[in-house]
Short mmCIF file of C-alpha atoms in Angstrom, two decimals:
data_model
loop_
_atom_site.label_atom_id
_atom_site.label_comp_id
_atom_site.label_asym_id
_atom_site.label_seq_id
_atom_site.Cartn_x
_atom_site.Cartn_y
_atom_site.Cartn_z
CA MET A 13 11.05 8.90 -22.61
CA LEU A 14 12.45 9.92 -19.19
CA LYS A 15 16.45 11.57 -18.86
CA LEU A 16 17.76 9.72 -16.65
CA VAL A 17 21.17 8.53 -15.69
CA GLU A 18 20.37 5.49 -13.15
CA LEU A 19 22.63 3.12 -11.21
CA ASN A 20 22.06 -0.51 -11.85
CA ARG A 21 19.73 -0.29 -14.41
CA VAL A 22 20.00 -3.80 -16.49
CA LEU A 23 20.73 -3.62 -20.14
CA LYS A 24 19.98 -6.43 -22.57
CA ASN A 25 19.87 -6.93 -26.21
CA PRO A 26 16.24 -7.26 -26.62
CA LEU A 27 16.37 -9.41 -29.58
CA ARG A 28 18.37 -12.25 -27.85
CA VAL A 29 15.76 -12.97 -24.92
CA ASN A 30 12.28 -15.04 -25.67
CA ALA A 31 10.24 -12.58 -24.38
CA ARG A 32 10.05 -9.00 -23.56
CA VAL A 33 7.76 -7.73 -20.38
CA ALA A 34 6.54 -4.52 -19.57
CA TYR A 35 6.70 -3.62 -15.96
CA VAL A 36 3.96 -0.76 -15.96
CA TYR A 37 3.92 1.33 -12.27
CA PRO A 38 1.26 3.51 -12.08
CA GLY A 39 2.80 6.53 -10.53
CA LYS A 40 5.76 8.91 -11.22
CA TYR A 41 9.23 7.84 -11.06
CA GLU A 42 10.13 9.20 -7.67
CA VAL A 43 6.93 7.24 -6.55
CA MET A 44 8.52 3.87 -8.16
CA THR A 45 12.00 4.14 -6.64
CA SER A 46 10.58 4.53 -3.35
CA SER A 47 8.95 1.38 -4.09
CA LEU A 48 10.56 -1.87 -2.67
CA ALA A 49 8.22 -3.97 -4.84
CA HIS A 50 9.76 -2.77 -7.89
CA ASP A 51 13.48 -3.73 -6.94
CA ILE A 52 12.32 -7.02 -6.33
CA VAL A 53 10.45 -7.49 -9.72
CA TYR A 54 13.02 -6.15 -11.35
CA MET A 55 15.83 -8.51 -9.73
CA TYR A 56 13.72 -11.22 -10.07
CA VAL A 57 12.66 -10.91 -13.73
CA ASN A 58 15.90 -9.46 -15.17
CA ARG A 59 18.21 -12.70 -13.06
CA ARG A 60 16.89 -14.74 -16.14
CA ASP A 61 18.15 -14.98 -19.39
CA ASP A 62 15.41 -15.67 -21.11
CA VAL A 63 13.40 -12.73 -20.27
CA TYR A 64 13.86 -9.01 -20.29
CA LEU A 65 11.90 -6.82 -17.94
CA GLU A 66 11.74 -2.52 -19.33
CA ARG A 67 9.62 -0.32 -17.13
CA PHE A 68 7.49 2.27 -17.59
CA THR A 69 5.97 5.11 -15.39
CA ALA A 70 3.50 7.52 -15.56
CA ASP A 71 5.88 10.13 -16.28
CA ARG A 72 4.74 11.35 -20.19
CA GLY A 73 7.94 12.09 -22.45
CA GLU A 74 7.30 14.21 -25.97
CA ALA A 75 6.83 10.63 -27.44
CA GLY A 76 4.35 9.30 -24.97
CA TYR A 77 5.27 6.46 -22.85
CA ARG A 78 8.44 4.90 -23.58
CA SER A 79 10.31 2.06 -21.71
CA ILE A 80 13.01 3.48 -19.56
CA GLU A 81 15.54 0.61 -20.77
CA THR A 82 15.31 1.12 -24.38
CA GLY A 83 12.91 3.52 -25.45
CA SER A 84 10.68 0.87 -26.85
CA PRO A 85 6.37 1.50 -26.79
CA LEU A 86 4.13 -0.67 -24.93
CA ARG A 87 2.75 -2.49 -27.85
CA ASP A 88 6.24 -3.92 -28.89
CA PHE A 89 6.06 -6.14 -25.29
CA ASP A 90 4.97 -9.79 -25.00
CA ALA A 91 3.23 -8.96 -21.69
CA VAL A 92 2.42 -6.40 -19.21
CA PHE A 93 2.96 -6.86 -15.72
CA THR A 94 1.77 -4.22 -13.07
CA THR A 95 1.79 -3.44 -9.26
CA LEU A 96 -1.62 -1.84 -7.49
CA HIS A 97 -0.93 -0.70 -4.10
CA TYR A 98 -3.85 1.98 -4.03
CA GLU A 99 -7.35 1.71 -5.60
CA LEU A 100 -6.82 4.78 -7.53
CA ASP A 101 -3.82 3.59 -8.99
CA VAL A 102 -5.85 2.00 -11.92
CA VAL A 103 -6.61 5.22 -13.37
CA GLU A 104 -2.66 5.70 -14.29
CA LEU A 105 -2.60 2.29 -15.36
CA VAL A 106 -5.47 2.76 -18.17
CA GLU A 107 -3.72 6.09 -19.24
CA VAL A 108 -0.39 4.43 -19.90
CA LEU A 109 -2.54 1.60 -21.83
CA GLU A 110 -4.78 3.78 -23.78
CA SER A 111 -2.12 6.35 -24.48
CA SER A 112 0.16 3.77 -26.04
CA GLY A 113 -2.07 2.16 -28.24
CA VAL A 114 -2.83 -1.08 -26.08
CA PRO A 115 -6.64 -0.89 -25.19
CA ALA A 116 -7.47 -1.09 -21.53
CA LYS A 117 -10.49 -3.06 -22.14
CA ARG A 118 -9.15 -6.84 -21.94
CA GLU A 119 -11.45 -8.08 -24.30
CA ASP A 120 -9.86 -5.73 -26.93
CA ARG A 121 -6.19 -6.39 -26.56
CA GLU A 122 -4.01 -9.13 -27.53
CA ILE A 123 -1.15 -8.27 -24.66
CA PRO A 124 -1.95 -9.86 -21.54
CA VAL A 125 -2.27 -7.54 -18.37
CA ILE A 126 -0.69 -9.55 -15.32
CA ALA A 127 -1.35 -7.69 -12.06
CA GLY A 128 -0.34 -8.29 -8.36
CA GLY A 129 -0.17 -5.67 -5.14
CA PRO A 130 -2.16 -5.49 -2.11
CA VAL A 131 -5.69 -3.77 -3.80
CA VAL A 132 -6.06 -6.75 -6.49
CA MET A 133 -5.05 -9.59 -3.74
CA ALA A 134 -7.77 -8.11 -1.70
CA ASN A 135 -10.42 -7.95 -3.96
CA PRO A 136 -9.43 -8.41 -7.61
CA ALA A 137 -13.21 -8.28 -8.86
CA PRO A 138 -13.62 -4.66 -9.80
CA TYR A 139 -10.53 -4.90 -12.12
CA THR A 140 -11.67 -7.69 -14.28
CA ARG A 141 -12.74 -5.64 -17.26
CA ILE A 142 -9.00 -4.21 -17.54
CA VAL A 143 -6.77 -7.08 -15.92
CA ASP A 144 -6.19 -10.49 -17.53
CA ALA A 145 -4.67 -12.14 -14.63
CA PHE A 146 -4.43 -11.53 -10.98
CA VAL A 147 -1.10 -12.87 -9.06
CA VAL A 148 -2.05 -13.74 -5.29
CA GLY A 149 1.08 -13.91 -3.14
CA GLU A 150 4.24 -12.04 -2.69
CA VAL A 151 6.93 -11.70 -5.72
CA GLU A 152 9.82 -14.24 -4.48
CA ALA A 153 6.91 -16.95 -4.01
CA THR A 154 5.32 -16.71 -7.44
CA ILE A 155 7.20 -14.58 -10.10
CA ASP A 156 9.56 -17.41 -11.20
CA ARG A 157 6.51 -19.70 -12.46
CA VAL A 158 4.57 -16.58 -13.83
CA VAL A 159 7.53 -15.78 -16.16
CA ASP A 160 7.81 -19.18 -16.95
CA ALA A 161 4.14 -19.23 -18.46
CA VAL A 162 4.94 -15.84 -19.95
CA SER A 163 8.40 -17.39 -21.62
CA ALA A 164 6.74 -20.75 -22.50
CA ARG A 165 4.07 -18.77 -24.42
CA ALA A 166 5.81 -16.08 -25.95
CA GLY A 167 4.54 -14.92 -29.51
CA GLU A 168 1.22 -16.90 -29.23
CA ARG A 169 -1.96 -15.40 -29.00
CA LYS A 170 -3.22 -14.12 -25.34
CA LYS A 171 -5.06 -17.14 -24.79
CA ALA A 172 -2.62 -19.48 -24.61
CA VAL A 173 -0.53 -17.55 -22.09
CA LEU A 174 -3.58 -17.25 -20.27
CA GLU A 175 -4.09 -20.66 -20.55
CA GLU A 176 -0.81 -21.44 -19.12
CA LEU A 177 -0.87 -18.71 -16.19
CA SER A 178 -4.79 -20.09 -15.42
CA GLN A 179 -2.89 -23.36 -14.22
CA LEU A 180 -0.93 -22.00 -11.55
CA ASP A 181 -2.96 -22.04 -7.93
CA PHE A 182 -2.03 -18.48 -7.02
CA VAL A 183 -3.26 -16.77 -10.43
CA TYR A 184 -6.66 -15.92 -10.84
CA VAL A 185 -7.42 -15.83 -14.31
CA PRO A 186 -11.40 -14.52 -15.08
CA GLY A 187 -13.16 -16.94 -17.34
CA LEU A 188 -10.26 -19.58 -17.19
CA ASN A 189 -10.27 -20.75 -13.45
CA GLU A 190 -12.65 -20.47 -10.33
CA GLY A 191 -9.96 -18.55 -7.97
CA ALA A 192 -6.49 -18.15 -6.04
CA VAL A 193 -5.00 -19.17 -3.14
CA ARG A 194 -2.23 -17.27 -1.96
CA ARG A 195 1.46 -18.19 -1.74
CA TYR A 196 4.00 -16.20 0.52
CA ALA A 197 7.52 -16.60 1.29
CA PRO A 198 8.03 -18.28 4.76
CA SER A 199 11.31 -17.52 5.69
CA LEU A 200 12.54 -13.40 4.80
CA ASP A 201 16.33 -14.79 5.26
CA ASP A 202 15.73 -17.72 2.52
CA VAL A 203 14.94 -15.27 -0.28
CA GLU A 204 17.12 -13.46 -2.63
CA TYR A 205 16.86 -9.67 -1.67
CA PRO A 206 17.39 -6.57 -4.29
CA VAL A 207 21.21 -5.45 -3.00
CA ARG A 208 21.58 -3.70 -6.39
CA GLN A 209 18.94 -1.42 -6.06
CA VAL A 210 18.16 1.07 -9.63
CA PHE A 211 17.74 4.77 -8.92
CA ASP A 212 18.83 8.22 -10.46
CA PRO A 213 21.17 9.85 -7.77
CA ASP A 214 19.49 13.17 -9.39
CA ARG A 215 15.47 12.72 -8.52
CA GLN A 216 14.71 12.25 -4.79
CA PRO A 217 12.74 9.41 -3.98
CA ALA A 218 9.77 10.08 -1.59
CA PHE A 219 11.94 9.16 1.74
CA GLY A 220 14.96 10.44 0.23
CA LEU A 221 18.04 8.55 -1.18
CA GLY A 222 19.00 5.57 0.60
CA PHE A 223 19.16 1.67 0.54
CA LYS A 224 15.79 -0.06 1.08
CA LEU A 225 15.95 -2.45 3.49
CA GLU A 226 12.42 -4.58 4.45
CA LEU A 227 12.95 -5.47 8.36
CA SER A 228 9.77 -7.22 8.52
CA ARG A 229 6.71 -8.48 6.68
CA GLY A 230 3.09 -8.82 8.06
CA CYS A 231 2.45 -7.48 11.29
CA LEU A 232 1.74 -8.81 15.11
CA PHE A 233 -1.23 -6.81 15.39
CA HIS A 234 -4.98 -6.83 13.62
CA CYS A 235 -6.02 -3.40 13.55
CA SER A 236 -9.50 -3.43 12.79
CA PHE A 237 -9.12 -0.90 9.98
CA CYS A 238 -6.03 -2.53 8.39
CA MET A 239 -6.23 -4.26 4.94
CA GLU A 240 -2.43 -5.07 4.70
CA SER A 241 -1.86 -6.49 7.93
CA ARG A 242 -4.20 -9.31 6.68
CA LEU A 243 -2.60 -9.99 3.57
CA PHE A 244 0.91 -10.15 4.65
CA GLN A 245 0.64 -12.51 7.50
CA PRO A 246 2.21 -14.57 8.91
CA PHE A 247 4.61 -11.96 10.62
CA ARG A 248 8.16 -12.62 9.73
CA HIS A 249 11.43 -10.97 10.63
CA ARG A 250 14.83 -10.80 8.81
CA SER A 251 17.25 -12.03 11.76
CA LEU A 252 19.94 -9.57 12.66
CA GLN A 253 22.83 -11.58 10.82
CA LYS A 254 20.93 -11.13 7.48
CA VAL A 255 20.37 -7.51 8.32
CA VAL A 256 23.51 -6.72 8.79
CA GLU A 257 24.98 -8.51 5.54
CA LEU A 258 22.09 -6.83 3.37
CA VAL A 259 23.15 -3.04 4.95
CA GLU A 260 27.14 -3.67 4.10
CA LYS A 261 26.17 -4.94 0.77
CA GLY A 262 23.71 -2.51 0.29
CA LEU A 263 25.66 0.84 0.88
CA GLU A 264 28.91 -0.29 -0.80
CA TYR A 265 26.97 -1.83 -4.21
CA ASN A 266 25.09 1.47 -4.39
CA GLY A 267 27.17 3.96 -2.92
CA LEU A 268 24.82 5.27 -0.37
CA GLU A 269 25.19 6.24 3.47
CA ARG A 270 21.72 5.79 4.61
CA VAL A 271 19.40 3.13 5.21
CA VAL A 272 15.64 3.29 4.50
CA LEU A 273 13.53 0.91 6.64
CA TYR A 274 10.74 -0.86 5.69
CA ALA A 275 7.92 -2.87 8.17
CA LEU A 276 4.66 -2.42 8.85
CA SER A 277 5.19 -1.93 12.84
CA PHE A 278 8.29 -1.18 14.00
CA PRO A 279 9.84 -1.43 16.55
CA VAL A 280 8.10 -4.48 17.97
CA THR A 281 10.85 -7.09 18.95
CA ARG A 282 14.01 -6.84 20.35
CA GLU A 283 15.49 -7.55 17.53
CA ASP A 284 14.24 -4.19 16.03
CA VAL A 285 16.18 -2.58 18.62
CA LYS A 286 19.13 -4.61 18.01
CA VAL A 287 19.04 -3.11 14.75
CA LEU A 288 18.87 0.54 15.78
CA GLU A 289 21.96 -0.36 17.91
CA TYR A 290 23.98 -1.65 15.00
CA LEU A 291 23.20 0.93 12.76
CA SER A 292 24.14 3.73 15.28
CA GLY A 293 27.26 1.87 16.32
CA LYS A 294 28.49 1.58 12.59
CA GLY A 295 27.58 5.31 12.34
CA VAL A 296 24.83 4.72 9.60
CA ARG A 297 22.08 6.98 9.16
CA ALA A 298 18.58 5.61 8.71
CA VAL A 299 14.97 6.89 7.90
CA LEU A 300 12.38 5.13 9.59
CA PRO A 301 8.80 3.86 9.16
CA SER A 302 5.70 4.70 11.34
CA LEU A 303 6.44 3.93 15.08
CA ARG A 304 4.76 1.70 17.65
CA LEU A 305 4.22 3.98 20.74
CA GLU A 306 4.60 1.11 22.92
CA LYS A 307 8.57 0.41 22.47
CA LEU A 308 9.68 4.03 22.35
CA ASP A 309 11.21 4.60 25.63
CA ASP A 310 14.54 6.84 26.38
CA GLU A 311 16.92 3.76 25.27
CA VAL A 312 15.03 3.56 21.48
CA LEU A 313 14.82 7.52 21.67
CA GLU A 314 18.32 7.88 22.00
CA LEU A 315 19.51 5.17 19.25
CA ILE A 316 16.90 6.91 16.92
CA ARG A 317 18.78 10.24 17.32
CA GLN A 318 21.88 8.75 16.60
CA VAL A 319 20.83 7.07 13.59
CA GLY A 320 20.01 10.72 12.50
CA GLN A 321 16.11 10.74 12.18
CA ARG A 322 14.57 13.93 13.31
CA GLU A 323 10.85 13.79 12.53
CA LEU A 324 8.99 10.49 13.64
CA THR A 325 6.04 9.61 12.10
CA LEU A 326 3.28 8.24 14.81
CA ALA A 327 0.07 6.71 14.11
CA PRO A 328 -1.96 6.53 17.23
CA GLU A 329 -5.23 6.76 14.88
CA SER A 330 -7.26 8.37 17.69
CA PHE A 331 -7.44 9.77 21.56
CA SER A 332 -10.96 8.54 21.78
CA VAL A 333 -11.58 5.21 24.47
CA LEU A 334 -14.54 4.29 22.14
CA ALA A 335 -12.87 4.94 18.67
CA GLN A 336 -9.13 2.85 20.20
CA ARG A 337 -11.35 -0.27 21.14
CA VAL A 338 -13.17 -0.20 17.77
CA LEU A 339 -10.09 0.46 15.44
CA MET A 340 -7.91 -1.85 18.06
CA LYS A 341 -5.00 0.13 17.17
CA TYR A 342 -4.42 0.80 21.17
CA PRO A 343 -7.17 -0.28 22.97
CA GLY A 344 -7.27 0.44 26.95
CA LEU A 345 -4.07 2.34 26.52
CA VAL A 346 -5.25 5.66 25.14
CA GLU A 347 -3.50 7.53 28.25
CA LEU A 348 -0.20 5.94 27.50
CA ALA A 349 -0.67 6.67 23.73
CA LYS A 350 -1.01 10.72 24.66
CA HIS A 351 2.00 10.14 27.28
CA LYS A 352 4.14 8.56 24.44
CA VAL A 353 3.49 11.38 21.85
CA ALA A 354 4.25 14.20 24.53
CA SER A 355 7.62 12.36 25.91
CA VAL A 356 8.98 12.31 21.81
CA VAL A 357 8.15 16.04 21.70
CA ARG A 358 9.87 16.50 24.70
CA ALA A 359 12.77 14.09 23.69
CA GLY A 360 13.21 17.23 20.86
CA PHE A 361 11.45 15.60 18.02
CA ASP A 362 9.49 16.93 15.32
CA VAL A 363 6.39 14.94 15.21
CA LYS A 364 4.34 13.82 12.31
CA LEU A 365 0.93 12.56 13.74
CA TYR A 366 -1.82 10.30 11.73
CA LEU A 367 -4.71 10.56 13.11
CA ILE A 368 -8.30 8.50 11.89
CA TYR A 369 -11.84 10.31 12.50
CA GLY A 370 -15.34 9.41 11.11
CA VAL A 371 -15.45 6.01 12.60
CA LYS A 372 -19.04 4.91 12.40
CA GLY A 373 -20.81 4.51 15.69
CA THR A 374 -18.95 7.46 17.35
CA GLY A 375 -19.82 11.00 17.71
CA VAL A 376 -18.83 14.25 17.96
CA GLU A 377 -17.33 14.02 21.33
CA ASP A 378 -15.07 11.45 20.47
CA VAL A 379 -13.75 13.68 17.80
CA LEU A 380 -13.43 16.41 20.30
CA GLU A 381 -11.53 14.09 22.81
CA THR A 382 -8.70 13.39 19.92
CA VAL A 383 -8.96 17.28 19.54
CA ARG A 384 -8.34 18.19 22.81
CA ALA A 385 -5.35 15.86 23.00
CA ALA A 386 -3.99 17.20 19.94
CA ARG A 387 -4.47 20.52 21.08
CA GLU A 388 -2.31 20.00 24.22
CA LEU A 389 0.20 18.01 22.28
CA ALA A 390 0.80 21.23 20.10
CA GLY A 391 1.33 22.89 23.15
CA THR A 392 4.08 20.95 23.89
CA ALA A 393 5.56 21.32 20.75
CA LYS A 394 5.21 24.69 20.69
CA GLU A 395 6.89 24.82 24.49
CA ARG A 396 9.99 22.53 23.04
CA GLY A 397 10.19 24.72 19.66
CA ARG A 398 9.08 21.53 17.69
CA ARG A 399 7.03 21.05 14.81
CA LEU A 400 3.97 19.02 15.14
CA VAL A 401 2.21 17.93 11.68
CA LEU A 402 -1.55 16.82 12.11
CA SER A 403 -2.42 14.13 9.33
CA PHE A 404 -6.48 13.62 9.44
CA ASN A 405 -7.85 10.92 7.60
CA PRO A 406 -11.48 9.38 7.44
CA LEU A 407 -12.17 5.75 7.89
CA ILE A 408 -12.07 4.03 4.66
CA PRO A 409 -13.78 0.68 4.97
CA LYS A 410 -11.28 -1.55 3.37
CA ALA A 411 -11.90 -5.26 1.78
CA ARG A 412 -10.95 -8.24 4.26
CA THR A 413 -11.36 -5.71 7.62
CA PRO A 414 -14.71 -5.59 9.62
CA PHE A 415 -15.65 -1.99 8.45
CA ALA A 416 -16.49 -3.67 4.88
CA TYR A 417 -19.66 -5.25 6.95
CA ILE A 418 -20.18 -1.71 8.96
CA GLY A 419 -19.79 0.57 6.44
CA MET A 420 -18.48 4.01 5.85
CA MET A 421 -19.63 7.33 7.75
CA GLY A 422 -21.79 9.50 5.56
CA SER A 423 -20.07 11.96 3.32
CA ASP A 424 -22.12 14.82 4.76
CA ARG A 425 -21.19 13.84 8.44
CA LEU A 426 -17.24 13.42 7.40
CA SER A 427 -17.38 16.78 5.79
CA ARG A 428 -19.12 18.69 8.98
CA LEU A 429 -16.54 16.68 11.50
CA GLU A 430 -13.71 17.63 8.97
CA LYS A 431 -14.80 21.59 9.27
CA LEU A 432 -15.14 21.12 13.30
CA ILE A 433 -11.46 19.31 13.16
CA ASP A 434 -10.11 22.78 11.06
CA ARG A 435 -12.02 24.89 13.58
CA GLU A 436 -10.78 23.52 16.61
CA LEU A 437 -7.10 22.88 15.45
CA ARG A 438 -6.76 26.40 13.56
CA GLY A 439 -3.61 28.24 14.75
CA PHE A 440 -2.76 25.05 17.25
CA ALA A 441 -0.73 22.95 14.51
CA ARG A 442 -0.41 22.00 10.72
CA ILE A 443 -3.18 20.09 9.72
CA ARG A 444 -3.42 17.87 6.16
CA GLU A 445 -6.60 16.08 5.53
CA PHE A 446 -7.29 13.37 3.10
CA ASN A 447 -10.18 14.21 0.92
CA VAL A 448 -13.75 12.75 2.09
CA LYS A 449 -15.15 12.89 -1.68
CA THR A 450 -11.83 10.66 -2.57
CA SER A 451 -12.32 8.29 0.38
CA PHE A 452 -15.66 7.48 -1.00
CA VAL A 453 -14.44 6.11 -4.44
CA GLN A 454 -11.70 4.27 -2.57
CA ALA A 455 -14.26 2.37 -0.54
CA SER A 456 -16.16 2.19 -3.50
CA ILE A 457 -13.87 0.23 -5.44
CA SER A 458 -12.09 -1.89 -2.38
CA LEU A 459 -15.76 -3.17 -1.33
CA GLY A 460 -17.04 -3.49 -4.72
CA GLY A 461 -17.74 -6.51 -6.47
CA GLU A 462 -17.70 -7.46 -10.77
CA GLN A 463 -21.14 -5.33 -10.78
CA VAL A 464 -18.40 -2.21 -10.53
CA ALA A 465 -15.98 -3.52 -13.08
CA ASP A 466 -17.75 -1.53 -16.15
CA LEU A 467 -17.89 1.22 -13.80
CA VAL A 468 -14.01 1.04 -13.02
CA LEU A 469 -13.13 0.72 -16.55
CA GLU A 470 -15.14 3.57 -17.71
CA TRP A 471 -14.19 5.68 -14.91
CA SER A 472 -10.84 4.87 -15.42
CA LEU A 473 -10.99 5.87 -19.14
CA ARG A 474 -12.18 9.34 -18.23
CA GLY A 475 -9.32 10.07 -16.04
CA GLY A 476 -11.28 9.65 -12.48
CA GLY A 477 -12.40 12.11 -10.35
CA TYR A 478 -15.18 11.79 -7.67
CA ALA A 479 -17.92 14.04 -10.16
CA ASN A 480 -17.16 10.96 -13.02
CA TRP A 481 -17.76 8.45 -10.38
CA LEU A 482 -20.86 9.40 -9.13
CA LYS A 483 -22.11 10.18 -12.75
CA LEU A 484 -21.14 6.81 -14.24
CA ALA A 485 -22.63 5.09 -11.48
CA ARG A 486 -26.08 6.48 -12.08
CA ASP A 487 -26.06 6.05 -15.75
CA LYS A 488 -25.12 2.56 -15.30
CA GLY A 489 -27.45 1.72 -12.34
CA VAL A 490 -24.67 1.06 -9.86
CA ASP A 491 -25.99 0.98 -6.41
CA LEU A 492 -23.06 2.25 -4.31
CA ARG A 493 -25.33 2.37 -1.05
CA TYR A 494 -22.89 -0.72 0.39
CA VAL A 495 -20.23 1.43 0.86
CA TYR A 496 -22.53 3.30 3.65
CA ASP A 497 -24.62 0.09 4.77
CA GLY A 498 -21.75 -2.21 4.73
CA LEU A 499 -21.82 -5.43 2.85
CA ASP A 500 -24.62 -8.34 4.23
CA PRO A 501 -22.62 -10.31 6.14
CA GLU A 502 -24.91 -13.34 5.41
CA SER A 503 -23.64 -13.04 1.56
CA GLU A 504 -20.15 -14.07 0.03
CA PRO A 505 -18.01 -11.52 -0.26
CA PRO A 506 -16.70 -10.13 -3.55
CA TRP A 507 -13.30 -11.17 -2.97
CA SER A 508 -14.41 -15.09 -2.00
CA ARG A 509 -12.83 -16.44 -5.02
CA ILE A 510 -9.50 -15.36 -3.45
CA VAL A 511 -8.26 -17.39 -0.45
CA VAL A 512 -5.80 -15.23 2.01
CA ASP A 513 -5.76 -17.43 4.93
CA ARG A 514 -8.10 -20.27 5.81
CA LEU A 515 -9.11 -18.92 9.42
CA GLU A 516 -9.13 -15.05 8.23
CA GLU A 517 -13.23 -15.10 7.70
CA LYS A 518 -13.24 -16.86 11.20
CA VAL A 519 -11.31 -13.91 12.72
CA LEU A 520 -12.85 -11.09 10.63
CA ARG A 521 -16.44 -12.22 11.70
CA ALA A 522 -15.67 -12.40 15.40
CA GLN A 523 -14.09 -8.72 14.81
CA VAL A 524 -17.28 -7.62 13.39
CA GLU A 525 -18.83 -8.80 15.95
CA ALA A 526 -16.73 -7.22 18.55
CA ILE A 527 -17.26 -3.60 16.94
CA LYS A 528 -21.15 -3.98 16.78
CA HIS A 529 -21.10 -5.23 20.73
CA LEU A 530 -19.13 -1.94 21.53
CA VAL A 531 -20.87 0.67 19.33
CA GLY A 532 -24.37 -1.21 19.72
CA SER A 533 -26.27 -0.07 16.41
CA VAL A 534 -23.54 1.25 14.06
CA GLY A 535 -25.99 3.96 12.71
CA GLU A 536 -25.16 7.66 12.93
CA LYS A 537 -24.28 8.99 16.49
CA GLU A 538 -24.33 12.63 17.46
#
């Protein structure tokens, strides 16, 4: 059990509630307290009198995994809730379940496991041997009715709980209903927000201590590689009036002096600039998300400086003209992107730059275009005495994106490009790279159908890892070539049971055709 001194922890008598729910966060405590989803789920469930939600993390104590609130074992609970943000989170979930005496295989346990989060909303099929029910939608629009079902059937057999959940059109229960339709909150101003956030002041979250504030949800852009922008449409922004109200309450109630801003894209509206003006005027320090380049003029950069941000995260993704057109991040704006990044460095900021390589259909020259631009920027940073960190990531095809149908560049080729990047940029800037082998496993799960569900279960039971993934796939006769070849556009995708947006598939097919037109045959290109 973690030894924590938390602020705003909810304490109830477990004997005086109708149902006890475990929230298993598949990551360490510091990662959980960086997640806004954790605070939203915790607030929405624990504001009720009939249910007590207690949290578990992947931090194992001497007595195994125990709830933070009461030190109870997982088997004492009526249901398990979990949020999966990344495909590999399933390994930690399975570890917590199995080590707590709760079988990971859904047919072997009586406690229902109910999952939400981006990866299961996008494609629940790979997790169907582990998860009993999938919530498709945003917490504010779904959680109360899910908890109603759990509370109504507390103490009964798991099948009764699942039958109750299967009546909800936004919950997919394999074997009991045919699928689900996403639910979302139409207005962020109209939903309750977790102003009192739970954290231990002595344990630093990923972004440091601060009041977590979600400015917007969804995205105005449709970058071809991004899954989240498709899952959280339409774009919604909290009004400045609501932002001011939340900041003032949040800082006061939590005893904090800075704000951590959350948004898929920022700054993209005049409202975003007004938020910076407000924070600057109040003398409030802020931590900013990854920034769009178009709005980074002198005025905005000065406001960012005034709120205390010294390192900016920018994600131009590529400085190749062809790759930009395929990625649809800054199509036709490569020179503008280079100019904006350089102007940020010249303005006195350290920069962390996120870049993508290995876009299928592009070649070595496209990578070298990005490398040459990165070397120029590294030179500018050195002249100004600023720090430049380059994070290179292979393109990972994700569910519901065009690359699901185009596929991933071959692993050998990606490894050669990785070595090329290392060689060309050695001594110019600090480089961080995402493991190519891990990328392949992520893509295998994200694009996989129910044929990989057994594989995901067995692989998770063995602790994950690339070698285990390949061995188990061979042993089970699972053909993983779909990762490289892309899915058949004439067949139903593995996620067809889940409706995220009625126009989604039409937009997706149009983007696939546009990309194929740009790169011709999407085979390998030297």
